[in-house]
Short mmCIF file of C-alpha atoms in Angstrom, two decimals:
data_model
loop_
_atom_site.label_atom_id
_atom_site.label_comp_id
_atom_site.label_asym_id
_atom_site.label_seq_id
_atom_site.Cartn_x
_atom_site.Cartn_y
_atom_site.Cartn_z
CA MET A 14 77.39 -224.27 -101.26
CA GLU A 15 74.32 -222.56 -102.74
CA ALA A 16 72.42 -223.05 -99.48
CA ARG A 17 75.25 -221.36 -97.59
CA ILE A 18 75.22 -218.40 -100.01
CA ARG A 19 71.41 -218.03 -99.69
CA ARG A 20 71.68 -218.19 -95.91
CA SER A 21 74.41 -215.54 -95.94
CA ARG A 22 72.25 -213.27 -98.13
CA ARG A 23 69.24 -213.72 -95.83
CA ILE A 24 71.35 -212.81 -92.80
CA ARG A 25 72.76 -209.69 -94.50
CA SER A 26 69.29 -208.68 -95.69
CA PHE A 27 67.90 -209.15 -92.17
CA LEU A 28 70.74 -207.11 -90.62
CA LEU A 29 70.29 -204.35 -93.20
CA LYS A 30 66.54 -204.12 -92.56
CA LEU A 31 67.16 -204.13 -88.81
CA LEU A 32 69.73 -201.31 -89.16
CA VAL A 33 67.33 -199.23 -91.29
CA ARG A 34 64.48 -199.72 -88.84
CA LEU A 35 66.67 -198.89 -85.85
CA SER A 36 67.93 -195.75 -87.59
CA GLY A 37 64.39 -194.64 -88.43
CA ALA A 38 63.15 -195.36 -84.92
CA SER A 39 66.11 -193.48 -83.38
CA VAL A 40 65.38 -190.39 -85.47
CA CYS A 41 61.67 -190.49 -84.57
CA ILE A 42 62.45 -190.91 -80.86
CA VAL A 43 64.93 -188.01 -80.82
CA LEU A 44 62.52 -185.78 -82.75
CA ALA A 45 59.60 -186.68 -80.47
CA ALA A 46 61.77 -186.08 -77.38
CA ILE A 47 62.81 -182.60 -78.56
CA ILE A 48 59.25 -181.57 -79.48
CA GLY A 49 57.86 -183.09 -76.29
CA TYR A 50 60.44 -181.28 -74.12
CA ILE A 51 59.63 -177.94 -75.77
CA PHE A 52 55.88 -178.47 -75.40
CA ALA A 53 56.19 -179.65 -71.80
CA ASN A 54 58.08 -176.49 -70.83
CA GLY A 55 56.23 -174.05 -73.06
CA VAL A 56 52.51 -174.86 -73.02
CA SER A 57 51.98 -173.72 -69.44
CA GLY A 58 53.08 -170.17 -70.30
CA ILE A 59 50.69 -169.75 -73.23
CA THR A 60 47.68 -167.69 -72.26
CA ALA A 61 45.18 -165.52 -74.11
CA GLU A 62 46.95 -162.40 -72.84
CA PHE A 63 50.32 -163.78 -73.97
CA LEU A 64 49.00 -164.33 -77.51
CA THR A 65 46.91 -161.19 -77.99
CA THR A 66 48.93 -158.36 -76.42
CA GLN A 67 52.30 -156.71 -76.78
CA SER A 68 55.00 -156.47 -74.13
CA SER A 69 54.66 -153.55 -71.72
CA TYR A 70 57.34 -152.24 -69.36
CA VAL A 71 54.70 -150.13 -67.58
CA HIS A 72 52.44 -153.05 -66.70
CA ASP A 73 55.31 -155.58 -66.59
CA THR A 74 53.57 -157.93 -69.03
CA ILE A 75 54.84 -159.97 -71.95
CA GLY A 76 52.83 -160.43 -75.16
CA ILE A 77 53.90 -161.81 -78.51
CA LEU A 78 51.15 -160.62 -80.84
CA PRO A 79 53.57 -158.24 -82.68
CA ASN A 80 56.03 -161.12 -83.19
CA ILE A 81 53.35 -163.45 -84.56
CA LEU A 82 52.16 -160.79 -87.01
CA ASN A 83 55.73 -159.90 -88.01
CA THR A 84 56.43 -163.56 -88.77
CA LEU A 85 53.34 -163.78 -90.98
CA TYR A 86 54.24 -160.46 -92.65
CA ILE A 87 57.74 -161.60 -93.52
CA VAL A 88 56.53 -164.99 -94.82
CA LEU A 89 54.01 -163.15 -97.03
CA VAL A 90 56.56 -160.67 -98.40
CA ALA A 91 59.22 -163.30 -99.05
CA MET A 92 56.93 -165.92 -100.65
CA VAL A 93 55.10 -163.43 -102.90
CA ILE A 94 58.46 -162.45 -104.40
CA VAL A 95 60.37 -165.71 -104.37
CA ILE A 96 57.74 -168.10 -105.80
CA PRO A 97 57.36 -166.42 -109.23
CA PHE A 98 61.09 -165.64 -109.49
CA GLY A 99 62.20 -169.11 -108.45
CA THR A 100 59.64 -170.94 -110.59
CA CYS A 101 60.35 -168.84 -113.70
CA ALA A 102 64.11 -169.32 -113.25
CA ALA A 103 63.68 -173.09 -113.00
CA VAL A 104 61.37 -173.17 -116.05
CA TYR A 105 63.94 -171.22 -118.06
CA LEU A 106 66.80 -173.48 -117.01
CA ASN A 107 64.88 -176.69 -117.79
CA GLU A 108 62.79 -175.70 -120.80
CA TYR A 109 64.45 -172.79 -122.62
CA ALA A 110 68.17 -172.59 -121.80
CA PRO A 111 70.04 -173.70 -124.95
CA ASP A 112 73.47 -174.39 -123.40
CA LYS A 113 73.24 -177.31 -120.96
CA ARG A 114 76.80 -176.66 -119.74
CA ILE A 115 75.75 -173.24 -118.45
CA VAL A 116 72.68 -174.86 -116.86
CA ARG A 117 74.93 -177.30 -115.00
CA ILE A 118 77.13 -174.42 -113.81
CA ILE A 119 74.10 -172.45 -112.61
CA SER A 120 72.64 -175.55 -110.93
CA PHE A 121 75.96 -176.13 -109.13
CA ALA A 122 76.01 -172.48 -108.01
CA VAL A 123 72.42 -172.78 -106.74
CA GLU A 124 73.25 -175.93 -104.78
CA THR A 125 76.31 -174.19 -103.31
CA LEU A 126 74.21 -171.22 -102.19
CA THR A 127 71.89 -173.49 -100.23
CA GLY A 128 74.79 -174.42 -97.94
CA ILE A 129 75.92 -170.88 -97.08
CA PRO A 130 75.27 -169.90 -93.41
CA SER A 131 72.32 -167.57 -92.97
CA VAL A 132 74.38 -165.00 -91.09
CA ILE A 133 76.29 -164.36 -94.33
CA PHE A 134 72.99 -163.59 -96.07
CA GLY A 135 72.15 -161.26 -93.18
CA LEU A 136 75.38 -159.31 -93.60
CA VAL A 137 74.92 -159.12 -97.38
CA GLY A 138 71.28 -158.03 -96.91
CA MET A 139 72.29 -155.32 -94.45
CA LEU A 140 75.04 -154.08 -96.77
CA PHE A 141 72.98 -154.11 -99.99
CA PHE A 142 69.37 -153.42 -98.98
CA ILE A 143 69.95 -151.08 -96.03
CA GLN A 144 73.26 -149.33 -96.64
CA ILE A 145 73.29 -149.22 -100.46
CA MET A 146 69.56 -149.13 -101.32
CA GLY A 147 68.68 -147.02 -98.28
CA LEU A 148 65.87 -149.20 -96.90
CA GLN A 149 65.05 -149.04 -93.20
CA ALA A 150 65.53 -152.13 -91.06
CA GLY A 151 62.15 -153.85 -91.08
CA ILE A 152 59.97 -156.43 -92.76
CA LEU A 153 60.81 -155.30 -96.31
CA ALA A 154 64.59 -155.43 -95.88
CA GLY A 155 64.31 -158.70 -93.95
CA GLY A 156 61.92 -160.20 -96.49
CA LEU A 157 64.17 -159.31 -99.43
CA THR A 158 67.14 -160.85 -97.62
CA LEU A 159 65.16 -164.03 -97.06
CA VAL A 160 64.17 -164.03 -100.74
CA VAL A 161 67.86 -164.23 -101.65
CA MET A 162 68.37 -166.93 -99.03
CA VAL A 163 65.51 -169.28 -100.02
CA LEU A 164 65.62 -168.64 -103.78
CA PRO A 165 68.10 -171.52 -104.33
CA THR A 166 65.74 -173.88 -102.47
CA ILE A 167 62.79 -172.95 -104.69
CA ILE A 168 64.87 -173.18 -107.88
CA SER A 169 66.49 -176.53 -107.08
CA ASN A 170 63.23 -178.23 -105.98
CA THR A 171 61.28 -176.87 -108.95
CA LEU A 172 64.07 -177.83 -111.34
CA GLU A 173 64.19 -181.40 -110.07
CA SER A 174 60.41 -181.63 -110.25
CA LEU A 175 60.35 -180.37 -113.84
CA LYS A 176 62.91 -183.00 -114.81
CA THR A 177 60.60 -185.76 -113.59
CA VAL A 178 57.86 -184.79 -116.07
CA PRO A 179 58.17 -187.29 -118.98
CA ASP A 180 59.22 -185.84 -122.34
CA ALA A 181 56.32 -187.75 -123.91
CA TYR A 182 53.93 -185.29 -122.23
CA ARG A 183 55.72 -182.36 -123.88
CA GLU A 184 55.91 -184.09 -127.27
CA GLY A 185 52.23 -185.05 -127.13
CA ALA A 186 51.14 -181.48 -126.34
CA LEU A 187 53.33 -180.00 -129.08
CA ALA A 188 52.09 -182.61 -131.56
CA LEU A 189 48.51 -181.47 -130.86
CA GLY A 190 49.44 -177.94 -131.90
CA SER A 191 50.10 -176.39 -128.51
CA GLY A 192 52.64 -173.58 -128.27
CA LYS A 193 55.65 -174.08 -126.01
CA TRP A 194 54.53 -171.69 -123.25
CA HIS A 195 50.97 -173.09 -123.40
CA MET A 196 52.42 -176.61 -123.11
CA ILE A 197 54.54 -175.59 -120.10
CA ARG A 198 51.62 -173.81 -118.41
CA THR A 199 48.99 -176.51 -118.97
CA VAL A 200 51.03 -179.74 -119.01
CA VAL A 201 54.46 -179.40 -117.40
CA LEU A 202 53.75 -177.14 -114.41
CA PRO A 203 50.60 -179.00 -113.24
CA ASN A 204 52.55 -182.28 -113.24
CA ALA A 205 55.39 -180.64 -111.30
CA ILE A 206 53.16 -178.97 -108.71
CA ASP A 207 54.11 -181.43 -105.95
CA GLY A 208 57.81 -180.58 -106.25
CA ILE A 209 57.06 -176.86 -106.36
CA ALA A 210 54.91 -177.22 -103.22
CA THR A 211 57.71 -179.13 -101.49
CA GLY A 212 60.11 -176.30 -102.26
CA CYS A 213 57.62 -173.75 -100.91
CA ILE A 214 57.12 -175.75 -97.71
CA LEU A 215 60.88 -176.00 -97.17
CA ALA A 216 61.21 -172.27 -97.85
CA ILE A 217 58.43 -171.40 -95.39
CA GLY A 218 60.04 -173.56 -92.74
CA ARG A 219 63.39 -171.84 -93.24
CA ILE A 220 61.81 -168.36 -93.21
CA VAL A 221 59.81 -169.02 -90.03
CA GLY A 222 62.83 -170.51 -88.27
CA GLU A 223 65.35 -167.90 -89.41
CA SER A 224 66.89 -165.51 -86.91
CA ALA A 225 70.53 -164.78 -87.76
CA ALA A 226 69.77 -163.04 -91.06
CA LEU A 227 66.91 -161.04 -89.53
CA LEU A 228 68.98 -159.71 -86.63
CA TYR A 229 70.78 -157.46 -89.14
CA THR A 230 67.88 -156.61 -91.46
CA ALA A 231 64.50 -156.78 -89.68
CA GLY A 232 65.51 -155.46 -86.28
CA PHE A 233 64.50 -156.14 -82.67
CA GLY A 234 61.31 -154.04 -82.40
CA LEU A 235 58.63 -155.62 -80.17
CA ILE A 236 55.97 -152.95 -80.86
CA LEU A 237 52.69 -153.74 -82.60
CA ASN A 238 52.70 -152.19 -86.09
CA SER A 239 50.41 -152.34 -89.09
CA PHE A 240 51.69 -154.14 -92.19
CA MET A 241 52.66 -150.94 -94.01
CA THR A 242 54.42 -149.50 -90.95
CA ALA A 243 56.24 -152.76 -90.23
CA LEU A 244 57.75 -152.74 -93.74
CA SER A 245 60.10 -149.91 -92.76
CA SER A 246 60.14 -150.21 -88.94
CA SER A 247 62.24 -152.43 -86.73
CA SER A 248 60.09 -155.55 -86.30
CA ALA A 249 61.15 -158.72 -84.51
CA THR A 250 59.79 -162.06 -85.67
CA LEU A 251 59.13 -164.95 -83.29
CA THR A 252 62.66 -166.33 -83.65
CA VAL A 253 64.27 -162.95 -83.02
CA ALA A 254 62.01 -162.43 -80.00
CA LEU A 255 62.97 -165.91 -78.78
CA TYR A 256 66.64 -164.93 -79.07
CA VAL A 257 65.99 -161.67 -77.16
CA TYR A 258 64.07 -163.33 -74.32
CA ALA A 259 66.46 -166.29 -74.03
CA THR A 260 69.80 -164.48 -74.21
CA GLU A 261 69.27 -160.78 -73.50
CA ARG A 262 66.63 -161.02 -70.76
CA GLY A 263 67.14 -164.54 -69.42
CA GLU A 264 63.38 -165.34 -69.64
CA LEU A 265 63.70 -169.04 -70.50
CA SER A 266 60.04 -169.83 -69.72
CA VAL A 267 58.96 -167.19 -72.26
CA ALA A 268 61.49 -168.58 -74.74
CA PHE A 269 59.98 -172.09 -74.41
CA SER A 270 56.48 -170.67 -74.93
CA LEU A 271 57.71 -168.82 -78.02
CA ALA A 272 59.30 -172.01 -79.33
CA THR A 273 56.00 -173.85 -78.84
CA ILE A 274 54.10 -171.18 -80.77
CA LEU A 275 56.79 -171.30 -83.44
CA LEU A 276 56.37 -175.05 -83.89
CA ILE A 277 52.59 -174.76 -84.10
CA LEU A 278 52.78 -171.86 -86.57
CA THR A 279 55.24 -173.74 -88.78
CA LEU A 280 52.96 -176.78 -88.78
CA LEU A 281 49.91 -174.67 -89.71
CA LEU A 282 51.77 -172.88 -92.53
CA ASN A 283 53.02 -176.19 -93.92
CA ILE A 284 49.50 -177.63 -93.85
CA ALA A 285 48.16 -174.52 -95.59
CA ALA A 286 50.86 -174.75 -98.29
CA THR A 287 50.13 -178.45 -98.83
CA LEU A 288 46.38 -177.85 -99.11
CA CYS A 289 46.93 -174.98 -101.58
CA ALA A 290 49.20 -177.15 -103.73
CA ARG A 291 46.69 -180.02 -103.62
CA LYS A 292 43.87 -177.70 -104.58
CA LEU A 293 45.87 -176.28 -107.49
CA GLY A 294 46.72 -179.79 -108.68
CA THR A 295 43.06 -180.84 -108.49
CA LYS A 296 41.97 -177.70 -110.33
CA GLU A 297 44.45 -178.31 -113.14
CA ASP A 298 43.30 -181.94 -113.45
#
């Protein structure tokens, strides 16, 4: 009887491991196929002129330098605002908020916001930042809209990371005479840096890949602008330009090249964010 039970358990364990491995392999294969298809159709269209010029109707050329710069501009604007706001909000909720019931309500609201479609954020951003506040469609209005959109991601990841820091660390620092803010700054945050970095990486990925919200707030401009001019001028990011070339102009080869650049840029930004987080963690150690 016992031998039969052990055999049954071994068979179920084997089937479970096989199912997990097949699921993992299927996801990897699908992901590799999508990336490979995009690269296979997009790499051939990437040239030095394509990367370093702007589109010209006169010369009938297509360049995406303005779109690359606009993408970097909007990532910079959004992350500079959202990281301190999101981190401070999570620190307050985890370390200072006295009523845990309110914290649970706020946490539930934050998790709910992460599931709202981005086009809703775009409409709200257009209504509030452009029509009510009077901002021009551009990088600033688009960046502020993206701040609202990715703020829940930063808060939820930072909050979960702060919860993983053992209370013994806090008690030990306070027992040595440290103030609460000094304890949070020197003990809690350095030990939560990995979770904060994960939230930043997810936020960067969502910002770089966002298009629906930016159609209403950042505009379709394909002209090369300086950073200050782009803040209040219609400026299309890579995803918006991809939408324009794929749907408005029917240039699918250009769209595949844009998608390839978008994947490479996202990878580089994620690597940069990871290295920054690792350097901060090492410095705090």
